[in-house]
PDB file of C-alpha atoms in Angstrom:
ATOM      1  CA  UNK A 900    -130.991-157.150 -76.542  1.00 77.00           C
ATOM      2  CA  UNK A 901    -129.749-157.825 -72.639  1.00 86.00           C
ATOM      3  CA  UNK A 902    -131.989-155.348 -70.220  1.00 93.00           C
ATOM      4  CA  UNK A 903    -128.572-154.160 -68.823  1.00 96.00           C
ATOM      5  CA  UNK A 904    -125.784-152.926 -71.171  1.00 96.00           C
ATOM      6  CA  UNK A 905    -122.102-152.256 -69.419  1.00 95.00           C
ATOM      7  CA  UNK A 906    -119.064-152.028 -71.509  1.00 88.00           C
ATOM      8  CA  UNK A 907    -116.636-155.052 -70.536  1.00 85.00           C
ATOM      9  CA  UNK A 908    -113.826-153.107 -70.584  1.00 87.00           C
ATOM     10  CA  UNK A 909    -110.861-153.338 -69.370  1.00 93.00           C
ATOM     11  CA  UNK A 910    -110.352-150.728 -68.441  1.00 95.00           C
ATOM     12  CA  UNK A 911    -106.686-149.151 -67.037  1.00 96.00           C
ATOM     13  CA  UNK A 912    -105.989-145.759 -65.442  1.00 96.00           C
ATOM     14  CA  UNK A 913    -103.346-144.412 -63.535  1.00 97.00           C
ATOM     15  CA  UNK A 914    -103.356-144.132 -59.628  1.00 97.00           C
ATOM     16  CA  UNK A 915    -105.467-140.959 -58.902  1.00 97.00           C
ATOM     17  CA  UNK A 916    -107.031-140.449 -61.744  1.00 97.00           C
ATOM     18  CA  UNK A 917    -111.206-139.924 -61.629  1.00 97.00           C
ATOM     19  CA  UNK A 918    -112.789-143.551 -62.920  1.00 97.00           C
ATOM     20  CA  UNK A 919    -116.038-143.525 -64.889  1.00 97.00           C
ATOM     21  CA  UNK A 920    -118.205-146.584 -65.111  1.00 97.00           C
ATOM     22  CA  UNK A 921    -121.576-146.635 -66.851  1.00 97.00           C
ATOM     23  CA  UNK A 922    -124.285-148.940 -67.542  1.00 97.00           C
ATOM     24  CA  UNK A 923    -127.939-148.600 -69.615  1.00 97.00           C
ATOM     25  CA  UNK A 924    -130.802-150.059 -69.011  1.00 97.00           C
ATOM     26  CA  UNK A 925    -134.183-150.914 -71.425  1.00 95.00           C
ATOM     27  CA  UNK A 926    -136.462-151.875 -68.501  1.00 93.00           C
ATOM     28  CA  UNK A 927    -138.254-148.573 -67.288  1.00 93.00           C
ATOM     29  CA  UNK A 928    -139.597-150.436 -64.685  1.00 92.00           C
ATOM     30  CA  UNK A 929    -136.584-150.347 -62.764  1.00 93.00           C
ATOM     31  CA  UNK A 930    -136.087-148.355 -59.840  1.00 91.00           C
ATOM     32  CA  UNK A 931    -133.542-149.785 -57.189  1.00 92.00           C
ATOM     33  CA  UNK A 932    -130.087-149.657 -58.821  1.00 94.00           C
ATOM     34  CA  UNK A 933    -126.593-151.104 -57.290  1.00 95.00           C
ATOM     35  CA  UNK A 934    -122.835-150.940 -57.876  1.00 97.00           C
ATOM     36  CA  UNK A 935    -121.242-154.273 -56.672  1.00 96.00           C
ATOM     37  CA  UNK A 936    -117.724-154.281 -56.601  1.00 97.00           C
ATOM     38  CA  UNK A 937    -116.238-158.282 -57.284  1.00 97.00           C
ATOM     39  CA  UNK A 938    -112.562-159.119 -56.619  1.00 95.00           C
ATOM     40  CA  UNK A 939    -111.143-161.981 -58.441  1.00 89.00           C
ATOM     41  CA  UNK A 940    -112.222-165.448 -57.125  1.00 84.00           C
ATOM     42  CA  UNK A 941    -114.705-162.970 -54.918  1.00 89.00           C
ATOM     43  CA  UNK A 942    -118.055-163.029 -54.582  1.00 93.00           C
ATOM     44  CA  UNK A 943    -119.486-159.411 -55.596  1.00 95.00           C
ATOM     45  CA  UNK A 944    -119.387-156.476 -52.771  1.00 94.00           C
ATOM     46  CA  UNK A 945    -122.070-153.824 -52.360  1.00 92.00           C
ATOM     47  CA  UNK A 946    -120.754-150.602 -53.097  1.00 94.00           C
ATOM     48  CA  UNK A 947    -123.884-148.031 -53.706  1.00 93.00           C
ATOM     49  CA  UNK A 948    -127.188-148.394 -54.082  1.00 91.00           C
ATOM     50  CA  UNK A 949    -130.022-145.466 -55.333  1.00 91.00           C
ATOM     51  CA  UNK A 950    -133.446-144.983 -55.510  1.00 87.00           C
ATOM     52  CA  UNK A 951    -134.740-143.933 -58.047  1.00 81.00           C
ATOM     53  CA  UNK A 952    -132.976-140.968 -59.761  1.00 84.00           C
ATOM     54  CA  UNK A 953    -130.535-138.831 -58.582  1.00 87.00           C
ATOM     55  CA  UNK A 954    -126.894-138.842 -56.993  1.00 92.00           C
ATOM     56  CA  UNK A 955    -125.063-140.533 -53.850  1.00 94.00           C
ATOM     57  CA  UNK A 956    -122.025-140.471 -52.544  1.00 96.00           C
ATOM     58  CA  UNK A 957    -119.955-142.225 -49.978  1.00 95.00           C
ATOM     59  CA  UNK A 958    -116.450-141.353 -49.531  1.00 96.00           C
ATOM     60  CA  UNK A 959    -114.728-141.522 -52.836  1.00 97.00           C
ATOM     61  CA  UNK A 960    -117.578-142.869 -54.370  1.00 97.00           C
ATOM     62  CA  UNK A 961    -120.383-141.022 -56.257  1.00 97.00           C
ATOM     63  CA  UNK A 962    -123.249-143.139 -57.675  1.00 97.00           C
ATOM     64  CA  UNK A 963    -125.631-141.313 -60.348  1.00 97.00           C
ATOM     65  CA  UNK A 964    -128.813-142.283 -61.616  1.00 96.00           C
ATOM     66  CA  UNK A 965    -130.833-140.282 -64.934  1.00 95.00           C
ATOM     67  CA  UNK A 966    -133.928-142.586 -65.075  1.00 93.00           C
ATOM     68  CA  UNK A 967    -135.071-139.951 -68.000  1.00 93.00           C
ATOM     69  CA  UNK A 968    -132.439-141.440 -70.070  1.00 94.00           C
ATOM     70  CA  UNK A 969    -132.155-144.702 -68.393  1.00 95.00           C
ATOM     71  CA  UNK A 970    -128.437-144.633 -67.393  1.00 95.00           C
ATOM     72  CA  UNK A 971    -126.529-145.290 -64.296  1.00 97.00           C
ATOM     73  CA  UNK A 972    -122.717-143.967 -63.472  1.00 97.00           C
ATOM     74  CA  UNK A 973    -120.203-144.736 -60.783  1.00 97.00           C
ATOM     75  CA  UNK A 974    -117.096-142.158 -60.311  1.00 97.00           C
ATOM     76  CA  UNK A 975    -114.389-142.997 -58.675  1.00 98.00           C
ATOM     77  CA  UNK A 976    -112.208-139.943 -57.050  1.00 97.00           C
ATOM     78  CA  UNK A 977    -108.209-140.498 -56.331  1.00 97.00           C
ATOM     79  CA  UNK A 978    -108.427-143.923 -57.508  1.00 97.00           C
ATOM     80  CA  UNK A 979    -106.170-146.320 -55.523  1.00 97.00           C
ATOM     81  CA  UNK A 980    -104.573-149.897 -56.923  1.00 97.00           C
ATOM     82  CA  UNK A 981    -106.942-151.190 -54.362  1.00 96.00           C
ATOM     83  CA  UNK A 982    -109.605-150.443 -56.802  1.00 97.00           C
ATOM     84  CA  UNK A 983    -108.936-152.626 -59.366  1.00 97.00           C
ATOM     85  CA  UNK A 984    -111.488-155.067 -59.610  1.00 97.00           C
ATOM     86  CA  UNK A 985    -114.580-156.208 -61.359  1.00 97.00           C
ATOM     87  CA  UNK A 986    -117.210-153.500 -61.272  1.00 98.00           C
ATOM     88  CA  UNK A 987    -120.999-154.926 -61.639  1.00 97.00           C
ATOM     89  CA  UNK A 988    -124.132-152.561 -62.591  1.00 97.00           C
ATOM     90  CA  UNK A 989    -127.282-154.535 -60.858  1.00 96.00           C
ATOM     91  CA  UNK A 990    -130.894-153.270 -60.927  1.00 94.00           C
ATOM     92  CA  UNK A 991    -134.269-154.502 -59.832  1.00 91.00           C
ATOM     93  CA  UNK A 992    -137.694-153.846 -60.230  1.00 87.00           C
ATOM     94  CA  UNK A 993    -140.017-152.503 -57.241  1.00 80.00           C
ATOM     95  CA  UNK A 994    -141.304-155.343 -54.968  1.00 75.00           C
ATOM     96  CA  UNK A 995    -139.025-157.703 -56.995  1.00 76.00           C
ATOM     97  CA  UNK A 996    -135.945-159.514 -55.524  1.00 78.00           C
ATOM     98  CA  UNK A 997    -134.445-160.445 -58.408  1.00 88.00           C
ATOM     99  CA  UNK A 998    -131.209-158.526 -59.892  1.00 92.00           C
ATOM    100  CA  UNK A 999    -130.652-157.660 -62.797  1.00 95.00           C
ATOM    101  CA  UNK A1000    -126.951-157.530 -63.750  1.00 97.00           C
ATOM    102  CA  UNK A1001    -124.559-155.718 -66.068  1.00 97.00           C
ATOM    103  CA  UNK A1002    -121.898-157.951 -67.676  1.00 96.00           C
ATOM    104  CA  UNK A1003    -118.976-155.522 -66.015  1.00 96.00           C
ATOM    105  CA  UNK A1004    -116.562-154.097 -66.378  1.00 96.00           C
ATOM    106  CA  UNK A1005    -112.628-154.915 -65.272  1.00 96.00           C
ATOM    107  CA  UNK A1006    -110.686-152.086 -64.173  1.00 97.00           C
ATOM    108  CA  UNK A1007    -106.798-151.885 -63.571  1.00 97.00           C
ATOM    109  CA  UNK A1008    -105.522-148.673 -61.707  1.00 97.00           C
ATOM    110  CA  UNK A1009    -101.759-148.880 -62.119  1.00 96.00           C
ATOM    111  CA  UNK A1010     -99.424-146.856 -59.598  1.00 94.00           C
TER     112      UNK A1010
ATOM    113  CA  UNK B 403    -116.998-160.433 -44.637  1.00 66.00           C
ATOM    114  CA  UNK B 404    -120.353-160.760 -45.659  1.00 70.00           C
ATOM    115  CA  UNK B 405    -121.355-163.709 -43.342  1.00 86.00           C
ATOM    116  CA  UNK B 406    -122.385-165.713 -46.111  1.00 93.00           C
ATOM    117  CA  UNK B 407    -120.201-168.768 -46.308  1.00 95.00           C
ATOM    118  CA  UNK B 408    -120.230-171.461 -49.316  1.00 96.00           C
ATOM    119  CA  UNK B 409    -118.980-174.736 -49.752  1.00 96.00           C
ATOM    120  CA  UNK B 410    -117.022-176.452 -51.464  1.00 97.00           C
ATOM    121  CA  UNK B 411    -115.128-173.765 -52.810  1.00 96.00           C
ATOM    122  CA  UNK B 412    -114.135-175.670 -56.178  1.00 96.00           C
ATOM    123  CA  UNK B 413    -116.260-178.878 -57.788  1.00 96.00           C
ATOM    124  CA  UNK B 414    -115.261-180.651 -60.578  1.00 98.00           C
ATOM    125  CA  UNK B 415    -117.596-182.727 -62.131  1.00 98.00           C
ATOM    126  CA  UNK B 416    -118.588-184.603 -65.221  1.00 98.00           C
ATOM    127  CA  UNK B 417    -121.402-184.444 -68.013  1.00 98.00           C
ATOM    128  CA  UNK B 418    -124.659-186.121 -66.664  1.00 98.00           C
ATOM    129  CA  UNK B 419    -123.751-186.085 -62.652  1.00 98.00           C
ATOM    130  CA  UNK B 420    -125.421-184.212 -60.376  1.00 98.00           C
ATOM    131  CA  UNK B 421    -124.430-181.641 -57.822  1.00 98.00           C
ATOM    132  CA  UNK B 422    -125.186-180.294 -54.769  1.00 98.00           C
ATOM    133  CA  UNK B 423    -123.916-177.039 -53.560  1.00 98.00           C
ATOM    134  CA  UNK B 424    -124.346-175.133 -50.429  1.00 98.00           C
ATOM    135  CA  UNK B 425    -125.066-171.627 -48.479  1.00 97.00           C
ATOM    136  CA  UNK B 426    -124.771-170.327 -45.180  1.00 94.00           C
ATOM    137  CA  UNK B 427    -126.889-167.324 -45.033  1.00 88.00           C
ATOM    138  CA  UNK B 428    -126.440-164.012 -42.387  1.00 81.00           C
ATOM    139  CA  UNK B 429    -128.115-164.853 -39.352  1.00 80.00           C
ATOM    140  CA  UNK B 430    -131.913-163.708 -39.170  1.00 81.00           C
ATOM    141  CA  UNK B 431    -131.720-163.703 -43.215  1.00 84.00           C
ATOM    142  CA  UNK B 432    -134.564-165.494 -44.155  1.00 86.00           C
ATOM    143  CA  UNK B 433    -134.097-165.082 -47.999  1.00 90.00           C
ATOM    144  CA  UNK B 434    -131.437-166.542 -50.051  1.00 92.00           C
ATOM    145  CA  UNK B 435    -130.657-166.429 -53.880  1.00 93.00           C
ATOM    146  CA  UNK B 436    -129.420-167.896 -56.216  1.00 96.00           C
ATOM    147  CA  UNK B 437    -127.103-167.150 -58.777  1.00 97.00           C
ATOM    148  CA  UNK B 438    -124.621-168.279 -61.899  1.00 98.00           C
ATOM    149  CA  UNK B 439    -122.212-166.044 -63.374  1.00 97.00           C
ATOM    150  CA  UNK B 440    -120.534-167.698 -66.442  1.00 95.00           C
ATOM    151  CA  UNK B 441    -116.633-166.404 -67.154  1.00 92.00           C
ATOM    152  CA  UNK B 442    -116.301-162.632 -68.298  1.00 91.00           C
ATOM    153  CA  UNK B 443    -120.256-162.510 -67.718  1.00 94.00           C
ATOM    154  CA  UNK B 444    -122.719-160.608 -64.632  1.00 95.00           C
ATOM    155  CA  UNK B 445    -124.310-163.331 -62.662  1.00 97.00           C
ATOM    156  CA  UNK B 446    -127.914-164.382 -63.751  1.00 97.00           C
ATOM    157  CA  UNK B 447    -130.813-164.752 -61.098  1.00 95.00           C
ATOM    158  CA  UNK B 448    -131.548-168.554 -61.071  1.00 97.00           C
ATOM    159  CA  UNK B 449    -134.292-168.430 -58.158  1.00 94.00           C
ATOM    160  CA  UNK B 450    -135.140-167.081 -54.514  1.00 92.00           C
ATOM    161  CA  UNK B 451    -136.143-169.146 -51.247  1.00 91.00           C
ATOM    162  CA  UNK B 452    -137.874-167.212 -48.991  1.00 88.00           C
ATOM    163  CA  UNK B 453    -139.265-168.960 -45.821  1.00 87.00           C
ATOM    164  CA  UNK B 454    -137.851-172.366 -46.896  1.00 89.00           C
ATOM    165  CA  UNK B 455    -140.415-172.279 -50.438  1.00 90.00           C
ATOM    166  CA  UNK B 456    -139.298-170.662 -53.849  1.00 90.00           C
ATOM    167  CA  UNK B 457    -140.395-167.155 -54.391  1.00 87.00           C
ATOM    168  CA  UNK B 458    -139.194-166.709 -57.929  1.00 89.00           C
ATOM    169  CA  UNK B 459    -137.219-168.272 -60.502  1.00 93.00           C
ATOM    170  CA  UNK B 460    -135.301-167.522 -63.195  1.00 93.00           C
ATOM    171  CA  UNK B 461    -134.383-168.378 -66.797  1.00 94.00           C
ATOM    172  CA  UNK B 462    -133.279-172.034 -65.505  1.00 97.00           C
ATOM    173  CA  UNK B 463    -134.817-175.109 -66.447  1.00 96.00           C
ATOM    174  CA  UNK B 464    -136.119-177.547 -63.698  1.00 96.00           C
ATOM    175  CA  UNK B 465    -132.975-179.462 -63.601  1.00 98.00           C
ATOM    176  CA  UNK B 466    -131.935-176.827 -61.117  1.00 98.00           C
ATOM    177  CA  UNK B 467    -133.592-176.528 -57.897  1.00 97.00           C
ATOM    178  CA  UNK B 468    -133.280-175.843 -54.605  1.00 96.00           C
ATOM    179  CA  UNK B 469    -133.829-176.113 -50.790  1.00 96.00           C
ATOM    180  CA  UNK B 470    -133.751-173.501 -48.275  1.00 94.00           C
ATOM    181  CA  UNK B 471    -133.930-175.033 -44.247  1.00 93.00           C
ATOM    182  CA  UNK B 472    -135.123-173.577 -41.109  1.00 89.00           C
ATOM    183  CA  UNK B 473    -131.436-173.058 -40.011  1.00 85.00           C
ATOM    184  CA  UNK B 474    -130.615-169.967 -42.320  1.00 81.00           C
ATOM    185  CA  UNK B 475    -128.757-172.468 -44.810  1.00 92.00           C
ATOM    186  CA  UNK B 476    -129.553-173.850 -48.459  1.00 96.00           C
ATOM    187  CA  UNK B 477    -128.592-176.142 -51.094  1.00 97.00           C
ATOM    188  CA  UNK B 478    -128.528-175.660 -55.035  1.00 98.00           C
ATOM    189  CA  UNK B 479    -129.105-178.978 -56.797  1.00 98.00           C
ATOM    190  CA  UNK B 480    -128.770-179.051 -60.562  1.00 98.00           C
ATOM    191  CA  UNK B 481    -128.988-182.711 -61.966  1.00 97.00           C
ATOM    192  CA  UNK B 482    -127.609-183.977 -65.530  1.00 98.00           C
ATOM    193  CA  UNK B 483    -124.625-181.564 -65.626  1.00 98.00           C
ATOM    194  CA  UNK B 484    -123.747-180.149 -68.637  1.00 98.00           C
ATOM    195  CA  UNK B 485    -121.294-178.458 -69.897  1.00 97.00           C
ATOM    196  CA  UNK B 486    -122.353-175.174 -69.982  1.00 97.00           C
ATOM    197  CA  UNK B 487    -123.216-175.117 -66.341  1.00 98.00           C
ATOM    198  CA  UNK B 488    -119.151-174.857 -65.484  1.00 97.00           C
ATOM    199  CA  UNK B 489    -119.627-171.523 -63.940  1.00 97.00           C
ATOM    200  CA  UNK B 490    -119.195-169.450 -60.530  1.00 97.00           C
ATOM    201  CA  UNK B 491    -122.446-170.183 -58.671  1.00 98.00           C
ATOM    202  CA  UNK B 492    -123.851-167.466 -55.779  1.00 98.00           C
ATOM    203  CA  UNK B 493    -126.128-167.536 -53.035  1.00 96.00           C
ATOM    204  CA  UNK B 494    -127.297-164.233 -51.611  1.00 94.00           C
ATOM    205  CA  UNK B 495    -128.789-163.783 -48.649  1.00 90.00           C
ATOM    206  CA  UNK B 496    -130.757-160.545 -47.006  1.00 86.00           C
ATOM    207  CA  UNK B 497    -133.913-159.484 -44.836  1.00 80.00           C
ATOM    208  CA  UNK B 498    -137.051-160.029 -45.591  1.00 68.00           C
ATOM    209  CA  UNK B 499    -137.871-156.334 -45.543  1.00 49.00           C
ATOM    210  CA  UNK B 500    -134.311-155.059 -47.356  1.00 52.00           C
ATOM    211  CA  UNK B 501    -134.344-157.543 -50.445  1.00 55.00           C
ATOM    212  CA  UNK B 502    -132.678-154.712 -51.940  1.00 60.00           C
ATOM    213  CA  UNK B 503    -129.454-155.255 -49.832  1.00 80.00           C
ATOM    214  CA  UNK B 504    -128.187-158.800 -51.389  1.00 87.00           C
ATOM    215  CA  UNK B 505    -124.942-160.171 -49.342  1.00 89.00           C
ATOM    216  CA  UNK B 506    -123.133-162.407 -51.622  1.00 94.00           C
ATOM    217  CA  UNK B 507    -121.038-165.553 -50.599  1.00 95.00           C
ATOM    218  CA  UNK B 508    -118.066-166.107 -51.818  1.00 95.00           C
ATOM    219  CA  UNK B 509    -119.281-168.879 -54.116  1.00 97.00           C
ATOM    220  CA  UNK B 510    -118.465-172.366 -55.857  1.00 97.00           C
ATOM    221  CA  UNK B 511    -116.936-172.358 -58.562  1.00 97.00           C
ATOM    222  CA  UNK B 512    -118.361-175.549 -61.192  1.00 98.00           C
ATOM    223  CA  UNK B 513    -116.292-177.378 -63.822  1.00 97.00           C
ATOM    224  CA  UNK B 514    -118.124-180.046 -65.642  1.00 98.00           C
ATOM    225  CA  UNK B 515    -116.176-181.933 -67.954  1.00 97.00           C
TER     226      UNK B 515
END
């Protein structure tokens, strides 16, 4: 069983609708958790990152985190074509720098 | 722009070579990582430099290594290619005291034949 579990997708919504994107986790130990955002032929973008549990958000973006039940979310409001891209769950352990990924998931927002 | 360059952008190669690829990390970055993310697939820690020795390693045998120099940039080495190491490789650099914060390059992307 990976430590991080994100659905592959794709996934394909239409320009403005409200994106969800998930990912679980096994590892309780984790408590620094990141959206990356990866472009084809891109290397991966920081989007969010939490401590911790609870919620974040940054323009369109919201970033939630329920340690409890060991599951992350990223919502996307008014979702643009711009948005289409890879989306990547990461997480890491305190006082670690290693990242754990998701496997991602490919989103298409058609206008 | 994350300030983290790569090169070369594209490698071909064939089974049994060897290959070295390269990072430019942010200035004043004096940790860089390394990663491979297979097709369809998350990338997968292969090891840290921090202050030019390794500081962690991943699931990678010793046929991949690494150097990190005083000038912010690094290499990844990975000897007796195989097939399975076609993939998009990563170096991520950040602050000693903000590991958290990762800035990817735009990495190299490996075919071995």
């Amino acid at each position: 069983q990976k430590e991080v579990e994100q659905d592959p997708g794709p996934l394909s919504v239409p320009e403005g609708a409200i994106v969800s994107l998930n990912c679980t986790y096994s590892n309780s130990a984790f408590q620094y958790f990141m959206w990356y955002r990866q472009y084809s032929r891109k290397g991966p973008e920081l989007l969010m990152y939490t401590y911790s549990s609870g919620n974040k958000e940054d323009g369109r973006f919201t970033a939630q985190v329920d340690k409890s039940s060991k599951y992350i979310s990223l919502f996307i409001r008014d979702s643009q074509p711009s948005d289409s891209a890879t989306y990547l769950c990461a997480m890491r352990k305190g006082g670690a720098q290693k990242l754990v990924f998701g496997q991602g998931t490919r989103l298409t927002i058609n206008p | 722009e994350t300030g983290v360059t790569q090169s070369p952008t594209h490698l071909i190669k064939t089974r049994g070579q060897q290959v070295t690829l390269r990072c430019s990390s942010q200035s004043g970055h004096n940790t860089v990582s390394w990663y491979q993310q297979a097709l369809g697939q998350g990338p997968q820690f292969i090891f840290q430099y921090y202050r030019e020795e390794e500081n962690g390693r991943g699931n990678f045998p010793p046929r991949f290594s690494g150097l990190q120099f005083p000038n912010y940039s690094s290499e990844l080495n990975v000897n007796a290619l195989e097939l399975d190491d076609s993939a998009l490789y990563l170096c991520a650099s950040s602050l000693e005291d903000r590991g958290d914060t990762q800035y990817f390059g735009p990495g190299t992307r490996l075919t071995v034949l």
